[in-house]
Amino acid sequence: MLSDIEIANAAELRPITQVAQEELGIDAVHLVPYGHHKAKVDLGYLQSLEDRPLGKLVLMTAMSPTPAGEGKTTTTVGLADALRGLGLRSMACLREPSMGPVFGMKGGAAGGGWAQVVPMTDINLHFTGDFAAIAAANNLLAALVDNHLQHGNALGIDVRSVDWKRVLDLNDRALRDVVVGLGGLVNGYPRQDGFDIVVASELMAIFCLTESWADLKRRIGDIVVGDTREKRPVTARELEADGAMAVLLRDALAPNLVQTLEHTPAFVHGGPFANIAHGCSSVIATRAALRLADYVVTEAGFGADLGAEKFVDIKCRKSGLRPDAAVVVATVRALKFHGGVDVPDLGRDDIGAVERGMENLERHLRNVREVYGIPCVVALNRFPTDTDAEVARVVELVDGLGVRTHPATHFVDGGFGATELAKGVLDLLESSGPSTFSFTYPDGLPLKEKAETLAHRLYGASSVTWDGKAKRRLDRLEADGYGGLPVCVAKTQYSFSTDATLRGAPTGHDLHVREVRLSAGAGFVVLVCGDVMTMPGLPATPAASRIDLLDDGTIVGLS
Amino acid sequence: MLSDIEIANAAELRPITQVAQEELGIDAVHLVPYGHHKAKVDLGYLQSLEDRPLGKLVLMTAMSPTPAGEGKTTTTVGLADALRGLGLRSMACLREPSMGPVFGMKGGAAGGGWAQVVPMTDINLHFTGDFAAIAAANNLLAALVDNHLQHGNALGIDVRSVDWKRVLDLNDRALRDVVVGLGGLVNGYPRQDGFDIVVASELMAIFCLTESWADLKRRIGDIVVGDTREKRPVTARELEADGAMAVLLRDALAPNLVQTLEHTPAFVHGGPFANIAHGCSSVIATRAALRLADYVVTEAGFGADLGAEKFVDIKCRKSGLRPDAAVVVATVRALKFHGGVDVPDLGRDDIGAVERGMENLERHLRNVREVYGIPCVVALNRFPTDTDAEVARVVELVDGLGVRTHPATHFVDGGFGATELAKGVLDLLESSGPSTFSFTYPDGLPLKEKAETLAHRLYGASSVTWDGKAKRRLDRLEADGYGGLPVCVAKTQYSFSTDATLRGAPTGHDLHVREVRLSAGAGFVVLVCGDVMTMPGLPATPAASRIDLLDDGTIVGLS
């Protein structure tokens, strides 16, 4: 089979103006083109659609993944293509890739095989400049903080408390832990600091939760950069940074329209981490898609314990968006993984392992249906090594839970390979009664009890414990009036627990909260459980060394 | 008079496709649009124009400036507009603004008054993403260097010798002097480091001197990031960084087309510092403009001792471009400044100071005509405080040197205010004989003698001295085979000497070279004379605090 970039480079793309007009009825005058195959859709135009009825929103989530991922993005693309193939007006809403993994190890994130969004190289590199804009705004705030300290510190910021980091869209381990402000009087006050990758910035989360320019500026103003010596939070608004930062994000806030290999329109907009942030593409894009299309498929990060939970408890809670159905992506490989098989052996026939691993999928399905109250089907994303017997066994076992499974081959067959999945989703939407959608916990619950609710209802944990410092921070946040915010758990995606080696559906474990962070602008409290890497490193042989530009401008080696 | 942004926001822009078609005969299919008023022109299309005759190239330079600048950008725009007003096919080629000054103190750099390129806010902010691309490629190389050290250091790089800095497009003094790689084994080797502003990156200079994708990759490969322990230079090519870095700059390399307020087409592309780099917009843009228009006006940085010299000895030497004429911008204010008047008093009538300050302009004119061999006129950029007597005296004195002076009022009158200047330039072009263009020194001269030639021929210095370390570095560069490169002097723009307080036309001074740096990819050796700031700081009240985004998306406060 061809590589992703070979498929993408050979694809015949339609002009984005044509996709917009023919598929969505958007006139070219409402587009802000970035080349001939990418465009932002004007925010004013999108606002004019507010009276249109909403399409159906389908959430793409997954069982706990293997390190390679189970194909949520390809399944999102495949399903949107399949729905369009059935003559329906569909759209995909995806996250923008970060350049860190592109030049590091994992590669791009525009789908794969015959289920991609294109132009693939553009999307995986600078795209429309959104991430650069977010980085610029983030770093302007950091510079303004240090500049405020330098020029007299009128707000009385405690230099030790500053925790607004600078960001780059790059894997660069040398920047994780740095000292800035060296070199004497003119260079400011030395302090220990660090850089994150741009997708880990609170500003990325703000960007993806915001509703309008005014809302963007308000949220930015609410960002807390540190405390005064009297322990009063200091905001970006007090530093007079909110206006300039909003200006830097003005154009980026309009959603990016591209197409799949099969010309299905897709918004690719925003991409926050799924651990210290909520891991979903932008509210603006989802909302716009629901006015423009009848069926909108959007993905959340990691497994359903993390991504779907945050989609529900953060994105839906804050925006009023409601999913009509969910698709839980499973693979025979991941089932074997949770059945105790290690990565090198996942391609071997092992129906017993598949059966043992079902408990992981089963708990995710229970959470999606019974906790979030979203009707769902399973998409079994097929790999070449899957045997028919293994696939049949999965279908049978999931059937026993009252859930339909649809094997899908979009990776090799494009949208056609997800046709049965699409029909299954349509059946589900048709047969579902009134919405049973529900948050995992109410706003009013204290932060501590929110964490306990997630631990008990979703993760199978029997206790939640706190580092002393984390607990003190939590108490202070309650006292400072942030207790009504939702929580955002940062933990490993490989397990329901905080221990990546506890596969399957562990119970009786302890959720230990190591650190508590406030994302006041985004509007959530991050509970860091275990190690969270917010600035990845490059491997010994980075992908960058294989990526090349030919004399005729062709890009090769991107994956 | 309205502010720059008020004028720009009220301007009626033509679609860039229309400007391209009507003014330059470029079909829309050869444009890569960025919104409706900015476009990159396809490099393949530009290559297809190679057989067309060249237009006339007019270099805009200036006398030694006051801190406020003498209006080279506005005069470039005004002259291009005036030429078009005379029915001629003209273009301007300008540098892209950095966001550092926009949020700092100086403000934007898209011209001013009624001589601006538009859309002004776009050009002053992210524009088409070129600077973000250069920053990303620059920082990828930095990450690859530290990553190479981390994973065994097969090339044997001496960690103390690494001098490839990271960059941001921001004024951020806290990043000038930092320590990276703290935090233990997984974060790499701690070392002292620093950040520059993106316009100070060697990669920006490379970008502006490059001819094609292949040339770009070759130049990037030549970048020296440090030495081995045996003092052998280590290149980006050896780190396998060149391909990925070129990929990041692929799209950026196509020149950006915009328009002036009067719809004259302009390329705004690249913008290296004029001290540690050569301070000119891209060769690709200049070359393309000369195929597309009959008259191309382009500016060089600072005064004619720095910007024009580097235009001649670096940009022209490397590209084969040749200016047909030069315009030296002078102001009554700058003449008074060099006649000994301080900034607050420059608005006062003082014809004696104007006369005393003439020696500065006189030396610049001599250099341009006799050293560079470029026929020239003076553009006297008029300010409201200039008296008619002062202006008449300048015209008279310059006339005595055999050079015509053309007072110009484009700032308040647009292109119409530069009509006499345009006619003067046309007369000059018509009356000039065969080209007498000449470099200041030949390639083959040793680096040390190149510096001495500049010092004696241009600056009026009587000696060149070297810090011990600088001299040793120079000798090593000669020994390593870099002796054939041109030199790039980084010194104050306010004086012919290295002492900013020595105004007028000082003689007998010493040019002291404090530091020698190699820009092997750009292809020059930097001679640092005096303090050079490559990462500016923010002032006590940064412009950022006045810049704001209104609820309807209007940007205010940008200057």
Short mmCIF file of N, CA and C in Angstrom, two decimals, chain B residues 8 16 35 64 147 154 174 218 223 227 247 266 289 321 326 406 439 530 539 541:
data_model
loop_
_atom_site.label_atom_id
_atom_site.label_comp_id
_atom_site.label_asym_id
_atom_site.label_seq_id
_atom_site.Cartn_x
_atom_site.Cartn_y
_atom_site.Cartn_z
N ALA B 8 -5.42 53.47 7.03
CA ALA B 8 -5.38 52.12 6.45
C ALA B 8 -6.73 51.42 6.57
N ILE B 16 -6.68 41.44 -4.49
CA ILE B 16 -5.29 41.29 -4.92
C ILE B 16 -5.22 40.60 -6.29
N GLY B 35 -6.24 35.27 2.15
CA GLY B 35 -7.31 36.24 2.20
C GLY B 35 -7.48 36.88 0.84
N SER B 64 22.58 59.36 7.40
CA SER B 64 22.53 58.78 8.75
C SER B 64 21.28 59.29 9.45
N ASN B 147 19.41 17.82 20.76
CA ASN B 147 19.04 16.40 20.69
C ASN B 147 20.23 15.53 20.30
N ALA B 154 27.42 11.92 18.32
CA ALA B 154 28.28 11.19 17.38
C ALA B 154 29.23 12.11 16.62
N ALA B 174 13.95 38.95 28.87
CA ALA B 174 14.25 37.86 29.82
C ALA B 174 14.86 36.65 29.11
N ARG B 218 20.68 24.17 0.14
CA ARG B 218 22.14 24.17 0.16
C ARG B 218 22.66 25.16 1.21
N ILE B 223 24.98 26.11 7.14
CA ILE B 223 24.99 26.78 8.46
C ILE B 223 25.92 26.05 9.42
N ASP B 227 31.43 23.96 16.87
CA ASP B 227 32.63 23.23 16.46
C ASP B 227 32.73 21.89 17.18
N VAL B 247 11.80 22.27 4.12
CA VAL B 247 10.36 21.96 4.01
C VAL B 247 9.54 23.02 4.75
N ALA B 266 3.04 45.85 -4.64
CA ALA B 266 4.27 45.85 -3.84
C ALA B 266 4.55 44.43 -3.37
N ALA B 289 10.12 41.22 -9.29
CA ALA B 289 9.56 42.55 -9.60
C ALA B 289 10.18 43.11 -10.87
N LEU B 321 22.15 41.14 -9.13
CA LEU B 321 21.28 42.31 -9.32
C LEU B 321 22.13 43.58 -9.37
N ALA B 326 19.96 55.45 -7.49
CA ALA B 326 19.68 55.46 -6.06
C ALA B 326 18.99 56.76 -5.68
N HIS B 406 14.91 66.70 -4.67
CA HIS B 406 13.47 66.79 -4.93
C HIS B 406 12.70 66.71 -3.62
N PHE B 439 31.64 47.15 -6.64
CA PHE B 439 31.67 46.75 -5.24
C PHE B 439 32.72 47.58 -4.50
N GLY B 530 30.96 47.52 18.42
CA GLY B 530 30.08 48.15 19.40
C GLY B 530 28.99 47.19 19.82
N PRO B 539 9.35 48.44 26.52
CA PRO B 539 9.44 49.63 27.38
C PRO B 539 8.49 49.52 28.57
N THR B 541 5.84 51.14 29.31
CA THR B 541 4.46 51.04 28.84
C THR B 541 4.48 50.58 27.39
#
